[in-house]
Amino acid sequence: MTDTRVDPPFIADESAMLHSWLDWHRETLAVKCDGLSDEQLRLRAAEPSTLSLLGLVRHMAEVERNWFRNILNGEGVAPFYYSDDDPDGDFDTLETSTAEEAFARWRGEVEHARELSAGLSMDTIGKTQRRDQDVSLRWILVHMIEEYARHNGHADIVRQRIDGVTGE
């Protein structure tokens, strides 16, 4: 695996710290997927789970899209992979998905999220409520770090199952 991550600073203001940790976790997901074929990225963790590395990339594209475009910016964009009829489509329907397509969408959503949140105060309130409550950019960033951290743990286990590779 090629490790392209930049360690977050030990000392920084809150915004720089949270954005740095989120970027580190974003890149951790990419590192866990590095060097694998589409077939390997589609391998499931263990029956009956539909968890796979490709599914995680697709899922995180959806998570980025929803929190930054929809909640923070109020864009109201539709999901890529799931629907009311297929709520786990990001994990379940991998047969026609390619790593190239999934990573392009994920990277695009990450870049858009960076653009939307750049320079905003941590106290910025999203334009769309979540569960009938306002949500701050601070909350979104902390939640995104938590979401990536949890799924990167999953990715570590799946990667080890595929080829024995482990890492931080």
Short mmCIF file of C-alpha atoms in Angstrom, two decimals:
data_model
loop_
_atom_site.label_atom_id
_atom_site.label_comp_id
_atom_site.label_asym_id
_atom_site.label_seq_id
_atom_site.Cartn_x
_atom_site.Cartn_y
_atom_site.Cartn_z
CA MET A 1 0.00 0.00 0.00
CA THR A 2 1.16 3.51 -0.78
CA ASP A 3 0.61 5.78 2.20
CA THR A 4 -0.22 9.29 0.97
CA ARG A 5 -1.57 10.58 4.27
CA VAL A 6 -0.38 13.81 5.87
CA ASP A 7 -0.34 13.64 9.66
CA PRO A 8 -2.60 16.22 11.34
CA PRO A 9 -0.77 18.96 13.25
CA PHE A 10 -0.27 18.60 16.99
CA ILE A 11 -1.08 22.28 17.45
CA ALA A 12 -3.62 24.17 15.33
CA ASP A 13 -6.85 26.07 15.67
CA GLU A 14 -10.07 24.07 15.83
CA SER A 15 -10.96 24.39 12.16
CA ALA A 16 -7.52 23.38 10.91
CA MET A 17 -7.40 20.49 13.39
CA LEU A 18 -10.81 19.05 12.43
CA HIS A 19 -10.26 19.47 8.69
CA SER A 20 -6.80 17.87 8.98
CA TRP A 21 -8.13 14.86 10.89
CA LEU A 22 -10.97 14.43 8.40
CA ASP A 23 -8.53 14.54 5.48
CA TRP A 24 -6.28 12.02 7.23
CA HIS A 25 -9.20 9.62 7.65
CA ARG A 26 -10.32 10.18 4.05
CA GLU A 27 -6.88 9.21 2.83
CA THR A 28 -6.80 6.23 5.19
CA LEU A 29 -9.73 4.75 3.27
CA ALA A 30 -7.83 5.27 0.00
CA VAL A 31 -4.72 3.65 1.48
CA LYS A 32 -6.73 0.59 2.57
CA CYS A 33 -7.93 0.15 -1.03
CA ASP A 34 -4.61 0.86 -2.75
CA GLY A 35 -3.27 -1.74 -5.18
CA LEU A 36 -6.37 -3.96 -5.26
CA SER A 37 -8.30 -5.05 -8.35
CA ASP A 38 -12.01 -4.41 -8.85
CA GLU A 39 -12.65 -8.04 -7.96
CA GLN A 40 -10.70 -7.76 -4.72
CA LEU A 41 -12.45 -4.51 -3.81
CA ARG A 42 -15.82 -6.28 -4.26
CA LEU A 43 -14.95 -9.15 -1.88
CA ARG A 44 -17.35 -9.30 1.06
CA ALA A 45 -16.13 -9.27 4.65
CA ALA A 46 -18.01 -12.38 5.79
CA GLU A 47 -21.41 -13.91 5.13
CA PRO A 48 -24.10 -12.66 5.49
CA SER A 49 -22.55 -9.18 5.54
CA THR A 50 -22.43 -7.26 2.25
CA LEU A 51 -19.55 -5.11 3.53
CA SER A 52 -16.71 -4.67 1.03
CA LEU A 53 -14.03 -2.07 0.37
CA LEU A 54 -15.79 -0.94 -2.81
CA GLY A 55 -19.04 -0.68 -0.85
CA LEU A 56 -17.28 1.44 1.76
CA VAL A 57 -15.99 3.84 -0.90
CA ARG A 58 -19.48 4.11 -2.38
CA HIS A 59 -21.01 4.55 1.08
CA MET A 60 -18.58 7.32 2.00
CA ALA A 61 -19.34 9.11 -1.29
CA GLU A 62 -22.99 9.10 -0.17
CA VAL A 63 -22.09 10.27 3.35
CA GLU A 64 -19.95 13.14 2.04
CA ARG A 65 -22.68 14.07 -0.45
CA ASN A 66 -25.46 14.10 2.13
CA TRP A 67 -23.72 15.95 4.96
CA PHE A 68 -21.98 18.62 2.92
CA ARG A 69 -24.23 19.14 -0.10
CA ASN A 70 -27.60 18.47 1.51
CA ILE A 71 -27.27 19.33 5.20
CA LEU A 72 -24.61 22.06 5.14
CA ASN A 73 -25.44 23.64 1.78
CA GLY A 74 -29.11 22.73 1.27
CA GLU A 75 -28.62 21.44 -2.29
CA GLY A 76 -31.17 18.62 -2.05
CA VAL A 77 -29.23 16.28 -4.35
CA ALA A 78 -30.33 12.67 -4.75
CA PRO A 79 -28.12 9.75 -3.69
CA PHE A 80 -25.96 7.91 -6.21
CA TYR A 81 -26.35 4.32 -5.07
CA TYR A 82 -29.24 3.82 -2.68
CA SER A 83 -32.95 4.56 -2.72
CA ASP A 84 -36.03 4.01 -0.56
CA ASP A 85 -36.47 0.68 -2.38
CA ASP A 86 -32.80 -0.25 -1.95
CA PRO A 87 -31.54 1.45 1.25
CA ASP A 88 -28.26 -0.51 1.22
CA GLY A 89 -27.58 -0.14 -2.50
CA ASP A 90 -24.19 1.42 -1.80
CA PHE A 91 -23.11 -1.94 -0.36
CA ASP A 92 -25.41 -4.41 -2.11
CA THR A 93 -25.32 -3.59 -5.83
CA LEU A 94 -21.64 -3.80 -6.77
CA GLU A 95 -21.87 -6.07 -9.81
CA THR A 96 -21.65 -3.28 -12.39
CA SER A 97 -19.67 -0.80 -10.31
CA THR A 98 -15.99 -0.24 -10.97
CA ALA A 99 -13.33 1.12 -8.68
CA GLU A 100 -12.61 3.87 -11.20
CA GLU A 101 -16.23 5.09 -11.13
CA ALA A 102 -16.64 4.75 -7.36
CA PHE A 103 -13.37 6.50 -6.54
CA ALA A 104 -14.10 9.30 -9.03
CA ARG A 105 -17.47 9.95 -7.38
CA TRP A 106 -16.01 9.73 -3.88
CA ARG A 107 -13.09 12.03 -4.69
CA GLY A 108 -15.50 14.46 -6.36
CA GLU A 109 -17.68 14.57 -3.26
CA VAL A 110 -14.65 15.03 -1.01
CA GLU A 111 -13.43 17.94 -3.14
CA HIS A 112 -16.88 19.54 -3.17
CA ALA A 113 -17.12 19.13 0.62
CA ARG A 114 -13.76 20.86 1.03
CA GLU A 115 -14.92 23.73 -1.17
CA LEU A 116 -18.23 24.12 0.69
CA SER A 117 -16.64 24.15 4.14
CA ALA A 118 -13.52 26.19 3.35
CA GLY A 119 -13.32 29.33 5.42
CA LEU A 120 -16.61 28.76 7.24
CA SER A 121 -16.89 29.26 10.96
CA MET A 122 -17.30 26.12 13.05
CA ASP A 123 -20.56 27.69 14.23
CA THR A 124 -22.01 27.85 10.70
CA ILE A 125 -25.45 26.26 10.73
CA GLY A 126 -26.42 23.97 7.87
CA LYS A 127 -29.18 25.10 5.54
CA THR A 128 -31.11 21.86 6.10
CA GLN A 129 -32.03 20.43 9.47
CA ARG A 130 -31.34 16.85 10.52
CA ARG A 131 -34.10 15.18 12.56
CA ASP A 132 -35.77 18.60 12.94
CA GLN A 133 -32.66 20.12 14.51
CA ASP A 134 -30.05 22.60 13.33
CA VAL A 135 -26.58 21.18 12.72
CA SER A 136 -23.31 23.13 12.92
CA LEU A 137 -20.29 22.63 10.70
CA ARG A 138 -18.40 21.62 13.86
CA TRP A 139 -20.87 18.76 14.44
CA ILE A 140 -20.66 17.68 10.79
CA LEU A 141 -16.85 17.55 10.88
CA VAL A 142 -16.76 15.61 14.16
CA HIS A 143 -19.39 13.21 12.83
CA MET A 144 -17.48 12.72 9.57
CA ILE A 145 -14.28 11.91 11.49
CA GLU A 146 -16.23 9.38 13.56
CA GLU A 147 -17.86 7.88 10.46
CA TYR A 148 -14.53 7.44 8.66
CA ALA A 149 -12.78 6.12 11.78
CA ARG A 150 -15.44 3.43 12.26
CA HIS A 151 -15.45 2.42 8.61
CA ASN A 152 -11.65 2.52 8.36
CA GLY A 153 -11.61 -0.11 11.10
CA HIS A 154 -13.91 -2.21 8.91
CA ALA A 155 -11.66 -1.53 5.92
CA ASP A 156 -8.60 -2.71 7.86
CA ILE A 157 -10.25 -6.06 8.60
CA VAL A 158 -11.49 -6.53 5.03
CA ARG A 159 -8.07 -5.65 3.59
CA GLN A 160 -6.36 -8.13 5.90
CA ARG A 161 -8.81 -10.82 4.77
CA ILE A 162 -8.03 -10.09 1.10
CA ASP A 163 -4.24 -10.15 1.13
CA GLY A 164 -2.99 -10.10 4.72
CA VAL A 165 -1.98 -6.45 4.61
CA THR A 166 -2.44 -4.55 7.86
CA GLY A 167 -1.53 -1.06 8.90
CA GLU A 168 -2.40 2.07 10.76
#
